[in-house]
Coordinates of C-alpha atoms in Angstrom, one line a residue:
M179 CA -85.9 36.2 57.3
A180 CA -82.5 37.4 57.4
D181 CA -81.6 36.0 60.5
N182 CA -82.6 32.9 59.3
T183 CA -80.5 32.9 56.1
K184 CA -77.7 34.4 58.3
E185 CA -77.9 30.6 60.8
K186 CA -78.0 28.3 57.9
K187 CA -74.9 29.6 56.4
N188 CA -72.9 29.2 60.0
E189 CA -74.6 26.2 60.6
I190 CA -73.4 24.7 56.9
K191 CA -69.7 26.9 57.8
L192 CA -69.3 24.5 60.7
K193 CA -70.7 21.2 59.4
I194 CA -67.7 21.8 56.4
D195 CA -64.9 22.8 59.1
E196 CA -66.2 19.6 61.5
K197 CA -65.3 18.0 58.4
K198 CA -62.0 18.8 57.8
K199 CA -61.1 18.4 61.6
K200 CA -62.7 14.6 61.0
K201 CA -59.7 14.5 58.0
I202 CA -57.1 15.7 59.4
I203 CA -57.6 13.9 62.4
F204 CA -57.8 10.5 60.3
G205 CA -54.4 11.6 57.6
A206 CA -52.8 12.0 61.5
V207 CA -54.0 8.6 62.8
C208 CA -53.1 6.7 59.2
A209 CA -49.5 8.0 59.4
T210 CA -48.9 7.4 63.0
V211 CA -50.0 4.0 62.9
I212 CA -47.8 3.1 59.6
L213 CA -45.3 4.9 61.8
I214 CA -45.2 2.4 64.5
I215 CA -45.7 -0.6 62.2
L216 CA -42.4 0.7 60.0
L217 CA -41.0 0.5 64.0
I218 CA -41.6 -3.0 64.8
L219 CA -41.2 -4.3 61.7
F220 CA -37.5 -2.8 61.8
V221 CA -37.1 -3.7 65.9
T222 CA -38.4 -7.4 65.6
G223 CA -36.3 -8.0 61.9
A224 CA -39.4 -8.7 59.8
F225 CA -38.9 -6.4 58.2
N226 CA -35.2 -7.9 57.1
K227 CA -37.2 -11.3 56.2
I228 CA -40.1 -9.3 53.9
L229 CA -37.1 -8.2 52.3
G230 CA -36.0 -11.6 51.9
F231 CA -38.7 -13.2 50.8
F232 CA -39.0 -10.8 47.6
G233 CA -35.2 -11.7 46.7
V234 CA -33.5 -8.9 48.4
D235 CA -30.2 -10.1 49.8
V236 CA -29.8 -7.2 53.2
N237 CA -26.1 -8.9 54.3
E238 CA -25.0 -8.8 51.2
K239 CA -21.8 -6.2 51.3
L240 CA -21.1 -3.9 48.3
I241 CA -18.0 -3.6 47.3
A242 CA -16.6 -1.0 45.4
S243 CA -13.3 -2.4 42.8
A244 CA -11.1 0.1 40.2
E245 CA -8.4 -1.4 38.4
S246 CA -5.5 1.1 37.6
V247 CA -3.6 1.5 34.9
S248 CA -0.3 3.2 34.4
F249 CA -0.1 5.9 32.0
N250 CA 3.4 8.0 31.0
P251 CA 3.1 10.7 29.4
T252 CA 5.9 13.2 28.0
G253 CA 5.5 16.7 28.9
D254 CA 2.9 18.7 29.6
Y255 CA 0.0 16.2 28.5
V256 CA -4.2 16.7 28.1
M257 CA -6.6 13.2 27.8
T258 CA -9.9 12.3 27.5
A259 CA -12.1 9.4 26.8
C260 CA -14.1 8.4 23.7
D261 CA -15.8 4.8 22.0
D262 CA -13.8 3.1 24.8
V263 CA -10.1 4.6 24.3
V264 CA -8.1 7.1 26.1
I265 CA -6.9 9.9 23.6
M266 CA -3.3 11.4 24.3
C267 CA -1.8 14.2 23.5
D268 CA 1.6 14.9 24.5
E269 CA 5.2 15.4 23.1
N270 CA 4.6 12.1 21.7
G271 CA 1.9 13.1 19.7
V272 CA -1.6 11.5 20.2
T273 CA -2.0 8.6 21.3
G274 CA -4.5 5.5 22.1
Y275 CA -4.9 2.9 24.8
D276 CA -7.7 0.7 25.6
N277 CA -9.1 0.7 28.2
N278 CA -6.6 -1.8 30.0
G279 CA -4.0 1.1 28.9
V280 CA -2.5 -1.1 25.9
W281 CA -1.1 1.1 23.1
K282 CA -3.0 0.8 20.0
W283 CA -1.7 4.0 17.7
T284 CA 0.0 7.2 17.4
H285 CA -0.6 10.3 16.0
G286 CA 2.7 12.7 15.0
A287 CA 0.9 15.8 15.0
K288 CA 2.6 17.7 17.6
Y289 CA 0.3 20.3 19.8
V290 CA 2.4 22.8 21.8
A291 CA -1.0 23.6 23.8
P292 CA -3.5 21.5 22.9
V293 CA -7.6 21.6 24.3
I294 CA -9.6 18.2 23.7
A295 CA -12.2 17.6 24.1
S296 CA -14.8 14.0 23.6
Y297 CA -18.1 13.7 22.1
D298 CA -20.1 10.4 21.6
E299 CA -17.4 8.8 18.7
F300 CA -14.6 11.1 18.6
A301 CA -12.8 13.9 20.5
L302 CA -11.8 16.6 19.0
V303 CA -8.3 18.6 19.1
Y304 CA -7.4 22.4 18.5
D305 CA -4.3 23.8 19.4
S306 CA -4.1 27.9 19.2
E307 CA -0.3 27.8 18.5
S308 CA -0.1 25.5 14.9
K309 CA -3.9 26.9 14.3
S310 CA -5.0 23.0 13.8
V311 CA -8.2 21.7 14.7
A312 CA -8.1 17.9 14.5
I313 CA -10.5 14.6 14.8
F314 CA -9.7 11.4 16.6
N315 CA -11.8 8.1 17.1
G316 CA -11.1 5.0 18.8
S317 CA -9.4 3.3 15.4
G318 CA -6.7 7.0 15.3
Y319 CA -6.9 9.8 13.2
V320 CA -10.0 10.9 11.0
W321 CA -9.4 14.7 10.2
S322 CA -7.1 17.9 10.2
R323 CA -7.1 21.7 8.8
T324 CA -4.8 24.1 9.6
F325 CA -6.4 28.0 9.8
D326 CA -4.8 30.2 8.4
N327 CA -5.6 32.6 12.0
T328 CA -5.1 31.9 15.7
V329 CA -7.8 29.4 16.5
R330 CA -9.8 30.7 19.4
C331 CA -12.1 27.8 19.5
A332 CA -13.8 24.8 18.5
V333 CA -17.1 23.2 19.0
A334 CA -18.0 20.0 17.2
H335 CA -21.8 20.0 17.2
S336 CA -23.4 15.8 18.0
G337 CA -25.2 14.5 15.6
T338 CA -23.4 16.1 12.8
S339 CA -19.7 16.1 11.1
F340 CA -20.4 19.7 11.4
L341 CA -17.9 22.0 13.0
S342 CA -17.8 25.7 14.2
V343 CA -14.1 27.2 14.8
I344 CA -13.8 30.6 16.1
C345 CA -10.9 32.2 14.8
D346 CA -9.0 35.4 16.1
S347 CA -8.2 38.4 13.1
D348 CA -6.0 40.7 12.2
E349 CA -8.9 42.9 10.7
Y350 CA -11.8 41.8 12.2
N351 CA -12.6 40.7 16.4
S352 CA -13.8 37.4 15.2
E353 CA -14.2 35.5 12.3
I354 CA -15.9 31.9 12.6
L355 CA -16.1 29.0 9.9
I356 CA -18.4 26.0 10.2
V357 CA -16.7 23.4 8.4
D358 CA -17.6 19.9 7.5
F359 CA -14.8 17.4 8.5
S360 CA -16.5 14.4 6.3
E361 CA -16.2 16.7 2.9
A362 CA -12.2 18.4 3.6
T363 CA -12.9 20.9 1.4
K364 CA -16.5 22.2 1.6
D365 CA -17.1 25.3 4.1
I366 CA -20.7 25.6 5.1
F367 CA -20.6 29.6 6.6
Q368 CA -17.7 32.1 6.6
G369 CA -18.4 34.8 8.7
K370 CA -15.9 38.1 10.1
F371 CA -17.2 40.2 12.8
V372 CA -15.5 43.9 13.0
D373 CA -17.9 44.6 16.2
E374 CA -18.9 40.7 17.6
Y375 CA -16.5 38.8 19.5
I376 CA -17.6 35.6 19.1
I377 CA -17.4 33.3 22.2
T378 CA -19.4 29.1 21.1
S379 CA -22.2 28.6 18.3
A380 CA -24.3 25.9 17.5
I381 CA -26.2 24.2 15.1
S382 CA -29.8 23.0 15.4
P383 CA -30.8 19.0 15.3
D384 CA -32.2 19.5 11.6
R385 CA -29.5 21.7 10.3
S386 CA -31.7 24.6 9.6
Q387 CA -30.2 27.0 11.5
F388 CA -27.3 28.4 14.0
A389 CA -26.7 30.5 16.4
L390 CA -23.3 32.6 17.9
S391 CA -22.9 34.0 21.5
G392 CA -20.7 37.2 22.6
F393 CA -20.4 40.1 22.9
Y394 CA -19.6 43.4 21.8
Y395 CA -18.8 46.7 23.6
E396 CA -20.6 49.5 23.6
G397 CA -18.6 52.4 25.1
D398 CA -17.5 51.3 28.6
K399 CA -20.0 49.4 28.6
T400 CA -20.4 45.3 27.7
V401 CA -22.9 44.0 25.8
G402 CA -24.1 40.2 25.4
V403 CA -25.8 39.1 22.1
I404 CA -26.8 36.0 20.6
M405 CA -27.2 36.1 16.3
F406 CA -29.9 33.5 14.9
F407 CA -28.7 32.8 11.2
R408 CA -30.1 30.6 8.4
M409 CA -28.2 27.6 7.3
S410 CA -29.3 28.1 3.4
D411 CA -27.8 31.4 3.1
G412 CA -26.1 32.1 6.3
E413 CA -28.2 35.6 7.2
V414 CA -29.1 36.4 10.1
Y415 CA -32.9 36.6 10.8
S416 CA -33.0 37.5 14.5
T417 CA -30.6 39.5 17.2
E418 CA -30.9 39.4 21.2
I419 CA -29.1 42.0 23.5
S420 CA -28.5 41.5 26.7
E421 CA -26.8 42.5 29.7
Q422 CA -25.1 38.8 30.4
I423 CA -22.8 36.6 28.3
Y424 CA -24.1 33.8 27.8
P425 CA -21.0 31.2 27.1
Y426 CA -23.2 28.6 26.7
V427 CA -25.7 27.8 23.9
K428 CA -27.1 24.3 22.7
Y429 CA -30.6 23.2 20.8
S430 CA -33.6 21.3 22.7
D431 CA -34.9 20.3 19.6
S432 CA -35.2 21.7 16.4
S433 CA -36.6 25.2 17.2
T434 CA -35.5 26.2 20.9
L435 CA -31.9 27.3 21.9
I436 CA -31.0 26.9 25.2
A437 CA -28.7 29.8 26.7
A438 CA -26.9 29.6 30.0
N439 CA -24.3 31.4 31.8
S440 CA -23.1 31.2 35.7
D441 CA -26.1 33.2 37.0
S442 CA -29.1 32.3 34.7
I443 CA -30.4 30.2 31.7
K444 CA -33.0 31.4 29.2
S445 CA -34.9 29.9 26.3
F446 CA -35.7 30.9 22.7
V447 CA -38.3 29.6 20.7
K448 CA -38.0 30.5 17.0
K449 CA -42.1 30.9 15.3
T450 CA -43.1 30.3 12.2
T451 CA -44.0 33.1 10.1
I452 CA -46.0 33.4 6.5
D453 CA -42.6 34.7 4.5
T454 CA -40.1 31.6 6.1
K455 CA -37.5 33.4 5.1
S456 CA -38.5 36.1 7.9
D457 CA -38.6 33.4 10.8

């Protein structure tokens, strides 16, 4: 009885193996036939005729074209583009040009060591020497503010009128202000950090929370840290410690923060608790 069962199992296995071989052979034959057909179409020129039948001009030549536009900055300069306007900072101030290099406007602000970044509808300029941050768009000057301490970095948050301004401080390692440039007198948050060096920030799309990324020293060791704050009261609700520093942080949605450096990417997801103040 056992021998008959064993023979049946072997017979079933052989049938399965045979079916697999037939499938493999059939697939290889189909691939070969398709390859031969394509080769014949290409060699005989029929492939081009088929493309022509569907309105594709195989003889059309695509030539890249570009128009040279001349700018004449004075001294050292930085430049970017936003809202179809080229914005340049040089010794004359901040100037906007259209796509043809035609002057549109000039703002007389003088910056010593400006850094400029482009966003969807405006350009952000900050200068560590003059301790100032400014916003310009396609029409010209929008907003500016001079801070008490040296501006180390400034970041605009897409979809909002919020800026994060990170400053050096004589009393603290870092000072950060989140300001609303649509309301010149309104500060959303101000924080001073004794231990941490803050390098960048991110605000969630629903403006319910924000994250600060930086590092601190633990003896001879550098420790990366990301701190999560509630926007409503500015309190820390979570802190993530890492062996690496993450200079890039951005919210992909209102509950997920993406943190990245040259070696790794991390995702942090906010989880709702019964007591929402502890989220």
